[in-house]
JSON list of C-alpha atoms in Angstrom, two decimals:
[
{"chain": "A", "resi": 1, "resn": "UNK", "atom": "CA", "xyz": [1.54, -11.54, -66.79]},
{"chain": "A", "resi": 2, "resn": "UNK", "atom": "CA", "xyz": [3.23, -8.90, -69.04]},
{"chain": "A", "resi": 3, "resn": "UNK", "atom": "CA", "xyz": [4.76, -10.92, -71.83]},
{"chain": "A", "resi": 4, "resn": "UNK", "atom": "CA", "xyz": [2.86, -14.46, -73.68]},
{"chain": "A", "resi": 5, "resn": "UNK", "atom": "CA", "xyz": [5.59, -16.37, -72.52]},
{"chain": "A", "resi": 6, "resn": "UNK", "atom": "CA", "xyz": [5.32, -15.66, -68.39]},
{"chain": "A", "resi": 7, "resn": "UNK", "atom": "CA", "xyz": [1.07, -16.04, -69.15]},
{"chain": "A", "resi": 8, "resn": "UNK", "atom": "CA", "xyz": [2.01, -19.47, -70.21]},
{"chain": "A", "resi": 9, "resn": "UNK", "atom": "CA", "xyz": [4.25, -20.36, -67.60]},
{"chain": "A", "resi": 10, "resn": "UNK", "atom": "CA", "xyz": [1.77, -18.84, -64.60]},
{"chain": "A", "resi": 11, "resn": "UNK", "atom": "CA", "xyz": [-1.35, -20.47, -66.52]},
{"chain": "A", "resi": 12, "resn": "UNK", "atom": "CA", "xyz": [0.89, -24.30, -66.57]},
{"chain": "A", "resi": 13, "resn": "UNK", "atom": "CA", "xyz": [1.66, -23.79, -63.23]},
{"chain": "A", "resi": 14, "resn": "UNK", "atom": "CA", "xyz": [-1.78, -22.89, -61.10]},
{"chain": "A", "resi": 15, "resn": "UNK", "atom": "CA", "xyz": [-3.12, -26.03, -63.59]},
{"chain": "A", "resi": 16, "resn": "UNK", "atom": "CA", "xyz": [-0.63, -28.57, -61.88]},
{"chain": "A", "resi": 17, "resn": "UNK", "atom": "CA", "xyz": [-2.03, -27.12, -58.13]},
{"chain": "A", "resi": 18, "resn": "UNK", "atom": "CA", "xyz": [-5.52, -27.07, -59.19]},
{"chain": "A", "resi": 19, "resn": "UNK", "atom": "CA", "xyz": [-5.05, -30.73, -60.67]},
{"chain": "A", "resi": 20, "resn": "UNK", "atom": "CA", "xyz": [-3.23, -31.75, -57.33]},
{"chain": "A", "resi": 21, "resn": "UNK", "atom": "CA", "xyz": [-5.51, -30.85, -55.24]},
{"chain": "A", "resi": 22, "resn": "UNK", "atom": "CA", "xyz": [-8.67, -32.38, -57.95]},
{"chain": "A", "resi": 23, "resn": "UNK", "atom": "CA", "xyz": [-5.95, -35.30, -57.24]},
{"chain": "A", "resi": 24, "resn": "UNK", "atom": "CA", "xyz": [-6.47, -35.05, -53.34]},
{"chain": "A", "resi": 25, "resn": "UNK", "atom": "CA", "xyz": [-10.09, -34.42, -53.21]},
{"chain": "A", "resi": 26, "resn": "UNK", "atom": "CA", "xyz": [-10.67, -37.51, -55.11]},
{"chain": "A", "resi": 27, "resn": "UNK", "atom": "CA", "xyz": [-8.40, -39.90, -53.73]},
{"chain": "A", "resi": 28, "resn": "UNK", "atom": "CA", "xyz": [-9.98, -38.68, -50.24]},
{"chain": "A", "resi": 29, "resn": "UNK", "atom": "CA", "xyz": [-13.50, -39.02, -51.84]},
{"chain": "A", "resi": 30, "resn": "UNK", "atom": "CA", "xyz": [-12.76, -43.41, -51.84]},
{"chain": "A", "resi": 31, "resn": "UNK", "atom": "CA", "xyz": [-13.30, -43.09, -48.12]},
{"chain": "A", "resi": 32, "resn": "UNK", "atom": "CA", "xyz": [-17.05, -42.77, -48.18]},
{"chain": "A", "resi": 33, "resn": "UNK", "atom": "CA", "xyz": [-17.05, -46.31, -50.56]},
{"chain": "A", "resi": 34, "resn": "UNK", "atom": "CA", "xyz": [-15.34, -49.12, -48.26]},
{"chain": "A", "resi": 35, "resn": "UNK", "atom": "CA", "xyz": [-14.18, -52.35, -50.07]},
{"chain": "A", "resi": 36, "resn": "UNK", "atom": "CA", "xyz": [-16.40, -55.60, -48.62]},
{"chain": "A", "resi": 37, "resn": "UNK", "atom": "CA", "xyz": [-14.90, -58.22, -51.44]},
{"chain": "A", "resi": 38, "resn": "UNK", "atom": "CA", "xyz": [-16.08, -61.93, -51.05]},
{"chain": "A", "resi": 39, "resn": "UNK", "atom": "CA", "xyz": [-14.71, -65.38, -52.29]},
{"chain": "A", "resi": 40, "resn": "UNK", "atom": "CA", "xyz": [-15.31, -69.05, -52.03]},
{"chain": "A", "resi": 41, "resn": "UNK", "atom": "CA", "xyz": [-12.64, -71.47, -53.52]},
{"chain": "A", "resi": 42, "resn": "UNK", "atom": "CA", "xyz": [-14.22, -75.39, -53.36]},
{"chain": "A", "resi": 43, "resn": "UNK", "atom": "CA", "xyz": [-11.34, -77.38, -54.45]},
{"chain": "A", "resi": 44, "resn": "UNK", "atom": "CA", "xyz": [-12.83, -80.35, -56.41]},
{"chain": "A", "resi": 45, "resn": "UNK", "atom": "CA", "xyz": [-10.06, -82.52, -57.29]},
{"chain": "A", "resi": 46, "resn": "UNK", "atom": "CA", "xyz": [-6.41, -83.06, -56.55]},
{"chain": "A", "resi": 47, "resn": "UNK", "atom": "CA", "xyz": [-3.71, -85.04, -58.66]},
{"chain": "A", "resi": 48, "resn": "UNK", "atom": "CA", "xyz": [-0.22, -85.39, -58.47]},
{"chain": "A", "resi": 49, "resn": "UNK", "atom": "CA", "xyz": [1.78, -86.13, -61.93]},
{"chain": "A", "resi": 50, "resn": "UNK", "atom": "CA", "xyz": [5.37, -87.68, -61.97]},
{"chain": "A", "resi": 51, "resn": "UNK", "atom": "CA", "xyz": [7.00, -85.97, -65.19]},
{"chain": "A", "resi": 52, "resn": "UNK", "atom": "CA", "xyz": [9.67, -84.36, -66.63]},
{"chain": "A", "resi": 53, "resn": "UNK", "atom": "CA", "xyz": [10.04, -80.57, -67.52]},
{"chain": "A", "resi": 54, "resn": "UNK", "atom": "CA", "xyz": [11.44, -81.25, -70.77]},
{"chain": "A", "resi": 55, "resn": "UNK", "atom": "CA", "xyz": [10.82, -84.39, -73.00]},
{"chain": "A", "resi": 56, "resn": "UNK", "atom": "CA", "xyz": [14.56, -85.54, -73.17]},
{"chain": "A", "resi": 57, "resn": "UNK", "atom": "CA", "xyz": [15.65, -83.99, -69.26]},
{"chain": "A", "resi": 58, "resn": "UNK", "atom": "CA", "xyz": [16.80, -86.39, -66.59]},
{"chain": "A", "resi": 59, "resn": "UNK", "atom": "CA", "xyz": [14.99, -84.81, -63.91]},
{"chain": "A", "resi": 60, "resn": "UNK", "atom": "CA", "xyz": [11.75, -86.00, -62.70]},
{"chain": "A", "resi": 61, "resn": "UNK", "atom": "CA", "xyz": [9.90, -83.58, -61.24]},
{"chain": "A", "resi": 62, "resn": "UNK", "atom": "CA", "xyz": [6.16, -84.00, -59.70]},
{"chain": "A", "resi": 63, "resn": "UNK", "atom": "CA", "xyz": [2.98, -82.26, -61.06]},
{"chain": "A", "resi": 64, "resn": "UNK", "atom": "CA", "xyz": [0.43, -81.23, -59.11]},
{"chain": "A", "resi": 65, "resn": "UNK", "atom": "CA", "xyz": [-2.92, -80.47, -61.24]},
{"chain": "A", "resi": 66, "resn": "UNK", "atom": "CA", "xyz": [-5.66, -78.57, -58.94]},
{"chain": "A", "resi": 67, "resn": "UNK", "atom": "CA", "xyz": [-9.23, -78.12, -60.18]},
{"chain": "A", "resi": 68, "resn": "UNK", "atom": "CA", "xyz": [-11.23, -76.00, -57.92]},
{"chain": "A", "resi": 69, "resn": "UNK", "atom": "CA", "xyz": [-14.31, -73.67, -57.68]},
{"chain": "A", "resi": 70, "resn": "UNK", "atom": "CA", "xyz": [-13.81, -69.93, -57.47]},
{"chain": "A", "resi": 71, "resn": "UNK", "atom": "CA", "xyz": [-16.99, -67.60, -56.46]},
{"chain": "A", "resi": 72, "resn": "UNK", "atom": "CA", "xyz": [-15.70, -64.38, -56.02]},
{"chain": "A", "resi": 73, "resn": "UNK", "atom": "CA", "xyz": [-17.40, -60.56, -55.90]},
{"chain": "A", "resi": 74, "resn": "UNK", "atom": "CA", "xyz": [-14.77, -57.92, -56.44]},
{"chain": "A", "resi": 75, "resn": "UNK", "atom": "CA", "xyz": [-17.94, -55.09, -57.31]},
{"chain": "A", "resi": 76, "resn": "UNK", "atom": "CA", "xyz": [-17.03, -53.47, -53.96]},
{"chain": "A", "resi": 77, "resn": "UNK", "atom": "CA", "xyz": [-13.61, -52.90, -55.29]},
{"chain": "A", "resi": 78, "resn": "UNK", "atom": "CA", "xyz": [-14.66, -50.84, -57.99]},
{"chain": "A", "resi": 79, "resn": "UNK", "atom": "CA", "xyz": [-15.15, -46.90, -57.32]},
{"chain": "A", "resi": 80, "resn": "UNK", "atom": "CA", "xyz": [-14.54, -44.25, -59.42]},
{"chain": "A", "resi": 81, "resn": "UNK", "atom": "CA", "xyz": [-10.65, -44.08, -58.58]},
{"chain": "A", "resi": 82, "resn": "UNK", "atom": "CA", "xyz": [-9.83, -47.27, -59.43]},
{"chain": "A", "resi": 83, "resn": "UNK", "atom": "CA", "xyz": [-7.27, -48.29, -61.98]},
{"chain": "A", "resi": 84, "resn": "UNK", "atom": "CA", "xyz": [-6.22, -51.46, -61.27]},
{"chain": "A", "resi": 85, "resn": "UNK", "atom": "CA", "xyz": [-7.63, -54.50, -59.10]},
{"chain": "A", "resi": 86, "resn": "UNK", "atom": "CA", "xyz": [-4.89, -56.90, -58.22]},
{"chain": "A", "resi": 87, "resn": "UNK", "atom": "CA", "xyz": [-6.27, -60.29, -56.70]},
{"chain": "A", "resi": 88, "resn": "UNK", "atom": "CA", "xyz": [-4.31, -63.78, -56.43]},
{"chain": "A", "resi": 89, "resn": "UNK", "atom": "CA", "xyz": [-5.23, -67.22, -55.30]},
{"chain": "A", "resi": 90, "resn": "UNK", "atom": "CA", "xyz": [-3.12, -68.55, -52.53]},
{"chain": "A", "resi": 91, "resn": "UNK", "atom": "CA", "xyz": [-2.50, -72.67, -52.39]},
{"chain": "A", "resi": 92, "resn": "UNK", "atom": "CA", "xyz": [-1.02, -73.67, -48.89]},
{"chain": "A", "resi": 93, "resn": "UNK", "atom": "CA", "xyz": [-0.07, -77.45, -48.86]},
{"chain": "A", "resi": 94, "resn": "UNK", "atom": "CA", "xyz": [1.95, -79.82, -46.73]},
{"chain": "A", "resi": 95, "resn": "UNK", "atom": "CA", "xyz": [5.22, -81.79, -48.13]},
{"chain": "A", "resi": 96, "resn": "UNK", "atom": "CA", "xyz": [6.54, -84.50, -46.80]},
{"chain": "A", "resi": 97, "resn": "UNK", "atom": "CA", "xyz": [8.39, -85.83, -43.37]},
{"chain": "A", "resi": 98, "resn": "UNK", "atom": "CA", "xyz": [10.12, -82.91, -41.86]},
{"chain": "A", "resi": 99, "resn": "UNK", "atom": "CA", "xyz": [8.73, -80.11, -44.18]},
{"chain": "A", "resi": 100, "resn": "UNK", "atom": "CA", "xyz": [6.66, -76.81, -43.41]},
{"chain": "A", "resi": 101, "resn": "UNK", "atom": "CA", "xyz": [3.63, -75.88, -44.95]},
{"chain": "A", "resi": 102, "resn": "UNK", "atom": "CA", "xyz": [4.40, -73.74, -48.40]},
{"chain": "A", "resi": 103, "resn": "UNK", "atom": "CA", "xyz": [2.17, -71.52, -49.95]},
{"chain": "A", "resi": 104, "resn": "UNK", "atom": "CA", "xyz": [2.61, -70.45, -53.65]},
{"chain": "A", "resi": 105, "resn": "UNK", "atom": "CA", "xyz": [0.68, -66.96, -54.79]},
{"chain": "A", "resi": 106, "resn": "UNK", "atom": "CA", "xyz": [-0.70, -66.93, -58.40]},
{"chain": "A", "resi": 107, "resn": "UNK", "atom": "CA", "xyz": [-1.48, -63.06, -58.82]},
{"chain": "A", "resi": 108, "resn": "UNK", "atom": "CA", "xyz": [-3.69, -61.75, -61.81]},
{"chain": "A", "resi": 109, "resn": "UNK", "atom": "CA", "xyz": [-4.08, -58.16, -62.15]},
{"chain": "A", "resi": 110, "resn": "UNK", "atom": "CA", "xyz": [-7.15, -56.85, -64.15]},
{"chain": "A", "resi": 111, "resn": "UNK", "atom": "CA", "xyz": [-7.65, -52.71, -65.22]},
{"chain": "A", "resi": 112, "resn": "UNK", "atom": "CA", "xyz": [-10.59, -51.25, -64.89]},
{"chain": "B", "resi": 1, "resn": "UNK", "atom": "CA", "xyz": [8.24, -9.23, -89.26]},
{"chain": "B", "resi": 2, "resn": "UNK", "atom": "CA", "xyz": [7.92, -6.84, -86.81]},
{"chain": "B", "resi": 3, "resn": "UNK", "atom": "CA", "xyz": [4.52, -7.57, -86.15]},
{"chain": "B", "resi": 4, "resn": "UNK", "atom": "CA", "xyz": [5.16, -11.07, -85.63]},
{"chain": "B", "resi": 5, "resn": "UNK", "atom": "CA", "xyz": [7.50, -10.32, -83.32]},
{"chain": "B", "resi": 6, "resn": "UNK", "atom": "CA", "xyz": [5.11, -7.79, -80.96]},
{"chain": "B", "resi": 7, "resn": "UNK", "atom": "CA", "xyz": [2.38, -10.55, -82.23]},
{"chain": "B", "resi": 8, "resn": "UNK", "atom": "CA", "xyz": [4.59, -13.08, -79.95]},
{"chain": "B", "resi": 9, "resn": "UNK", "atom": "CA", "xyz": [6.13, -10.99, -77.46]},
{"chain": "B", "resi": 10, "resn": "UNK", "atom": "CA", "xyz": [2.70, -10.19, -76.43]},
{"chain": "B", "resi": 11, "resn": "UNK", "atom": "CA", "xyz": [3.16, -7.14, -74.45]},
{"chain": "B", "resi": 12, "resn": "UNK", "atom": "CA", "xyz": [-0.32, -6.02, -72.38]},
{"chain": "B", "resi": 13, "resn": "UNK", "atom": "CA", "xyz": [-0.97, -3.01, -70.54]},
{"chain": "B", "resi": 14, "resn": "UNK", "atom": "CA", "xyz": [-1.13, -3.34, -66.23]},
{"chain": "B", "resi": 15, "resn": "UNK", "atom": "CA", "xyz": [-5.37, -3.53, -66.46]},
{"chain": "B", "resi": 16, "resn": "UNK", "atom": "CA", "xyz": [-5.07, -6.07, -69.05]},
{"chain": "B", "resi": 17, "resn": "UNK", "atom": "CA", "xyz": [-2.73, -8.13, -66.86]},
{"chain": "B", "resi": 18, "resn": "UNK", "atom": "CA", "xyz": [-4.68, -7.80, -63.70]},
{"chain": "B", "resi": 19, "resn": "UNK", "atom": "CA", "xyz": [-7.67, -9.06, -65.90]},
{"chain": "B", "resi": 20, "resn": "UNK", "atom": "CA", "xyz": [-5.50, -11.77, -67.25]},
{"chain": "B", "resi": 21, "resn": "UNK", "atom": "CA", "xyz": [-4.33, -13.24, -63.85]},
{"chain": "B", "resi": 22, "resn": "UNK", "atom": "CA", "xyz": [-8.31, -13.13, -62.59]},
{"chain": "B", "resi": 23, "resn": "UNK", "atom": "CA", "xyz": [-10.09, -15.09, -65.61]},
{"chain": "B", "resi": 24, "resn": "UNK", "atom": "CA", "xyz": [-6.45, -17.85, -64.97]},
{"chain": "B", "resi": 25, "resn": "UNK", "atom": "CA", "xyz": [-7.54, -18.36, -61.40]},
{"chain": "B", "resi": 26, "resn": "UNK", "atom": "CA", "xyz": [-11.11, -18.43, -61.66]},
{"chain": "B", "resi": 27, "resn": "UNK", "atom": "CA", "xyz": [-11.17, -20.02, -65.13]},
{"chain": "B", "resi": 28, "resn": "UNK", "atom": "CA", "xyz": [-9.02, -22.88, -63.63]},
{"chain": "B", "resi": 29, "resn": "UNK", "atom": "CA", "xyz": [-10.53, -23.17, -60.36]},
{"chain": "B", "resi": 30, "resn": "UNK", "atom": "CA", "xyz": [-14.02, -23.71, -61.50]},
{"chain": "B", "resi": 31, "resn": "UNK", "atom": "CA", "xyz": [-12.91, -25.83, -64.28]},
{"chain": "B", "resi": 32, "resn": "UNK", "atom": "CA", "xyz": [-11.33, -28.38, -61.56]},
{"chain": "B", "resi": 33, "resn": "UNK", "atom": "CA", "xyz": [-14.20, -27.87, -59.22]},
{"chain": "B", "resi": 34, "resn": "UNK", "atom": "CA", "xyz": [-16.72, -28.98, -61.92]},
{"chain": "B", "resi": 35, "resn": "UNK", "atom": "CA", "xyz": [-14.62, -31.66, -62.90]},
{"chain": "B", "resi": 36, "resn": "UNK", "atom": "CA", "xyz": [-14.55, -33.04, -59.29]},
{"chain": "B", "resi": 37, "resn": "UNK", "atom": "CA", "xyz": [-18.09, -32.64, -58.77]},
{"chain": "B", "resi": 38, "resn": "UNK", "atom": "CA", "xyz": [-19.08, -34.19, -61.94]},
{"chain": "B", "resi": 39, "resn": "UNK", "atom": "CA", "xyz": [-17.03, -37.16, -61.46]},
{"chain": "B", "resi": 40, "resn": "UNK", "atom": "CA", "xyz": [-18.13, -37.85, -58.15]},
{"chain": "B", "resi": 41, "resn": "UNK", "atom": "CA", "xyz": [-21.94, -37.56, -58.79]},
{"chain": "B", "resi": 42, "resn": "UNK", "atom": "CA", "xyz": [-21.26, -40.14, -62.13]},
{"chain": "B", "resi": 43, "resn": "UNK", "atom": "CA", "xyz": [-18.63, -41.89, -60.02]},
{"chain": "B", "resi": 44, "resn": "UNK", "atom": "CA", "xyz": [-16.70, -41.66, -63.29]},
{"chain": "B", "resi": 45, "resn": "UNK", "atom": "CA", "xyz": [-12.66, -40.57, -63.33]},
{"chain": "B", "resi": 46, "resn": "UNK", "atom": "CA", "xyz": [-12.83, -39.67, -67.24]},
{"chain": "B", "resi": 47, "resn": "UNK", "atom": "CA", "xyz": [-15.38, -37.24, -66.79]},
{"chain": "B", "resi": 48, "resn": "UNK", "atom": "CA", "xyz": [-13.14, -35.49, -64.30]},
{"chain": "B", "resi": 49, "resn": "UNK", "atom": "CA", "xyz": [-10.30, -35.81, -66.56]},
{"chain": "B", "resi": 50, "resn": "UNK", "atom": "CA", "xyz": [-11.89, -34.64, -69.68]},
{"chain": "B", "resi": 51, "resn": "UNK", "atom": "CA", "xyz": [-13.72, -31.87, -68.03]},
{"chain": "B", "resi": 52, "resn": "UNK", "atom": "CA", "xyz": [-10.39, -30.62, -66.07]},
{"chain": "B", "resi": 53, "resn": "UNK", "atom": "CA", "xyz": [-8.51, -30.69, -69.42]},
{"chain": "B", "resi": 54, "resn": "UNK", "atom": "CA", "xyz": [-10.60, -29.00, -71.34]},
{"chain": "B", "resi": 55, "resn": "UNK", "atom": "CA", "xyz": [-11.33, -26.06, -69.03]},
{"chain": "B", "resi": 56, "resn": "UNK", "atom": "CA", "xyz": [-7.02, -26.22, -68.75]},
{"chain": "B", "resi": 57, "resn": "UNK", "atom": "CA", "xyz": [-7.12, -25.70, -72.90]},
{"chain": "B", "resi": 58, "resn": "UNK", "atom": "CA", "xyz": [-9.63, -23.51, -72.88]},
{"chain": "B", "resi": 59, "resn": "UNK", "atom": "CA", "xyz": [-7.89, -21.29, -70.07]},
{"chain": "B", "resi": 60, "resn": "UNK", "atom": "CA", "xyz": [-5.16, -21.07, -71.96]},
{"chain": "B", "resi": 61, "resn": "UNK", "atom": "CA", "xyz": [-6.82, -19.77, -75.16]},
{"chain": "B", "resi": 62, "resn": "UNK", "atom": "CA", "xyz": [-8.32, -17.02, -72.97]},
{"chain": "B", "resi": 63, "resn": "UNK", "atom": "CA", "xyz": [-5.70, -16.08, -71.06]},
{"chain": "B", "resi": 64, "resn": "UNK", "atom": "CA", "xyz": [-2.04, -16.72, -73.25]},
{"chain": "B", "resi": 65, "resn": "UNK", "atom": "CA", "xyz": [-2.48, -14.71, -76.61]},
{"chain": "B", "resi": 66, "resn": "UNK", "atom": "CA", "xyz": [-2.57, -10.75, -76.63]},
{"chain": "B", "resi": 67, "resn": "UNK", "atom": "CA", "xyz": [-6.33, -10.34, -77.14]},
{"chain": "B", "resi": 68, "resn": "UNK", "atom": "CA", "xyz": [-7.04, -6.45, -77.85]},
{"chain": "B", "resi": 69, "resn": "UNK", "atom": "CA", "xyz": [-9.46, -6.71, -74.19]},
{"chain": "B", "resi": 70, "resn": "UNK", "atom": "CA", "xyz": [-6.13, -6.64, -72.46]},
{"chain": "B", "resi": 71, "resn": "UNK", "atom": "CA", "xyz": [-5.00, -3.51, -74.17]},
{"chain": "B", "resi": 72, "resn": "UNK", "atom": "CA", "xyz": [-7.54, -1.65, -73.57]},
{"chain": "B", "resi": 73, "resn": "UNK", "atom": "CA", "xyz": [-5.60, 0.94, -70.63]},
{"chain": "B", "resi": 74, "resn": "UNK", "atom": "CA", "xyz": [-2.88, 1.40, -72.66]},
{"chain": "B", "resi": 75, "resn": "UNK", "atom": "CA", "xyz": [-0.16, 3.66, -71.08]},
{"chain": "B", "resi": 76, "resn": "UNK", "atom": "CA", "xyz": [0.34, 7.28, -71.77]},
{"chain": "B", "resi": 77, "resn": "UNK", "atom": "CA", "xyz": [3.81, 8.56, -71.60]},
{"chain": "B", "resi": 78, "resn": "UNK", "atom": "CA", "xyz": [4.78, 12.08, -71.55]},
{"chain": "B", "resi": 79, "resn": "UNK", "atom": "CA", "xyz": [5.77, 13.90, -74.52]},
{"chain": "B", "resi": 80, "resn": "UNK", "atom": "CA", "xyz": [9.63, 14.48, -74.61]},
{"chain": "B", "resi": 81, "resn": "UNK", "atom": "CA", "xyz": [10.71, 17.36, -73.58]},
{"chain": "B", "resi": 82, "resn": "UNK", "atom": "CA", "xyz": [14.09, 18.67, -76.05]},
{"chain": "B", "resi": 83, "resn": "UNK", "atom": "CA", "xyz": [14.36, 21.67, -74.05]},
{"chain": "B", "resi": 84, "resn": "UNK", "atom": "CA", "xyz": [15.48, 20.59, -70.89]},
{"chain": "B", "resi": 85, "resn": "UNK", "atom": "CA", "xyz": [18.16, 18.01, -72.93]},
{"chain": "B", "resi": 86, "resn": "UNK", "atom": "CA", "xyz": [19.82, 21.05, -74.01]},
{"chain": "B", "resi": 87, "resn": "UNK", "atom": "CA", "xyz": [19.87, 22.57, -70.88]},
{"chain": "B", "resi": 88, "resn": "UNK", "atom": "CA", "xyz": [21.50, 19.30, -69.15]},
{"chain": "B", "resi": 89, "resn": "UNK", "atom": "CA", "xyz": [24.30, 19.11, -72.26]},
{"chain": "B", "resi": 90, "resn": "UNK", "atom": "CA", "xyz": [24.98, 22.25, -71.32]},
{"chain": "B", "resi": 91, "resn": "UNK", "atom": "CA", "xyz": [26.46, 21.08, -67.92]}
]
């Protein structure tokens, strides 16, 4: 501690283990607030659209529009770490003769 | 120029430094443990970051420039003594 310059450097670095372990205690802290989320998806209507991707391509392609009801509580999710809340809706249908079901994930991160 | 340059060497005497490294860990460690604690209880991160910050900033104004409380043991030396140099050249 004899010269400004070695104050600064001991003062920077007791800040970065005092922040780590602020870090730590926090992170451990989410453990007392357990995440119950709930969701209801009612899917109202189904239609499936012949079209093209482009106006003047050759390839038809089909269209499937979905309109469904989501009721979902994410409040849970929220504690006093969070940053970011990453949900998706997950659509599982069947194809034709021969083909396995095939699920496609929409994800939509929000930030706190 | 010369006082700019003991201005940022900032040279303090072996009490002053001993008082200097106490007031960085307690400044700092009550600074984070507030911070945790008030974040927690408001079960808001900002408050722990704004609170842990600012007790950081303020640490360092405390602690980093040569305040005249660290000087305050400063060291005596011994006067020089020119006799016994003329005794040793004398070798």
């Amino acid at each position: 501690m004899h010269s400004t310059i070695v104050r600064i450097q001991n003062v920077f670095g007791f800040f970065t283990t005092v922040a780590f372990f602020v870090a730590f205690f926090t992170a451990l802290s989410v453990v007392l607030y357990p995440a119950s989320p709930t969701a209801t998806v009612d899917v109202v209507s189904v239609k499936v659209i012949k079209g093209r991707p482009q106006y003047y391509s050759s390839k038809q392609q089909e269209y499937a529009f979905i309109t469904f009801d989501l009721d979902a509580d994410l409040e849970s999710l929220y504690n006093w770490n969070t940053k970011q809340v990453f949900c998706w809706l997950s659509v599982v249908y069947g194809g034709g003769k021969g083909t396995k079901h095939v699920s496609a994930r929409l994800p939509s991160s929000g930030t706190h | 120029m010369d006082q700019l340059q003991t201005l940022f060497d900032g040279y303090i005497d072996f009490e002053g430094q001993k008082l200097a490294d106490r007031l960085t860990n307690v400044l700092l460690i009550l600074s984070g443990l507030i911070a945790w604690i008030v974040g927690f209880v408001l079960q808001d991160l900002r408050y722990t970051v704004y609170i842990g910050l600012g007790g950081t900033a303020l640490t360092f104004l405390v602690v980093v420039p040569p305040w005249p409380m660290y000087n305050k043991h400063p060291l005596t030396w011994l006067p020089v003594d020119y006799d016994d140099k003329k005794e040793k050249k004398g070798h």
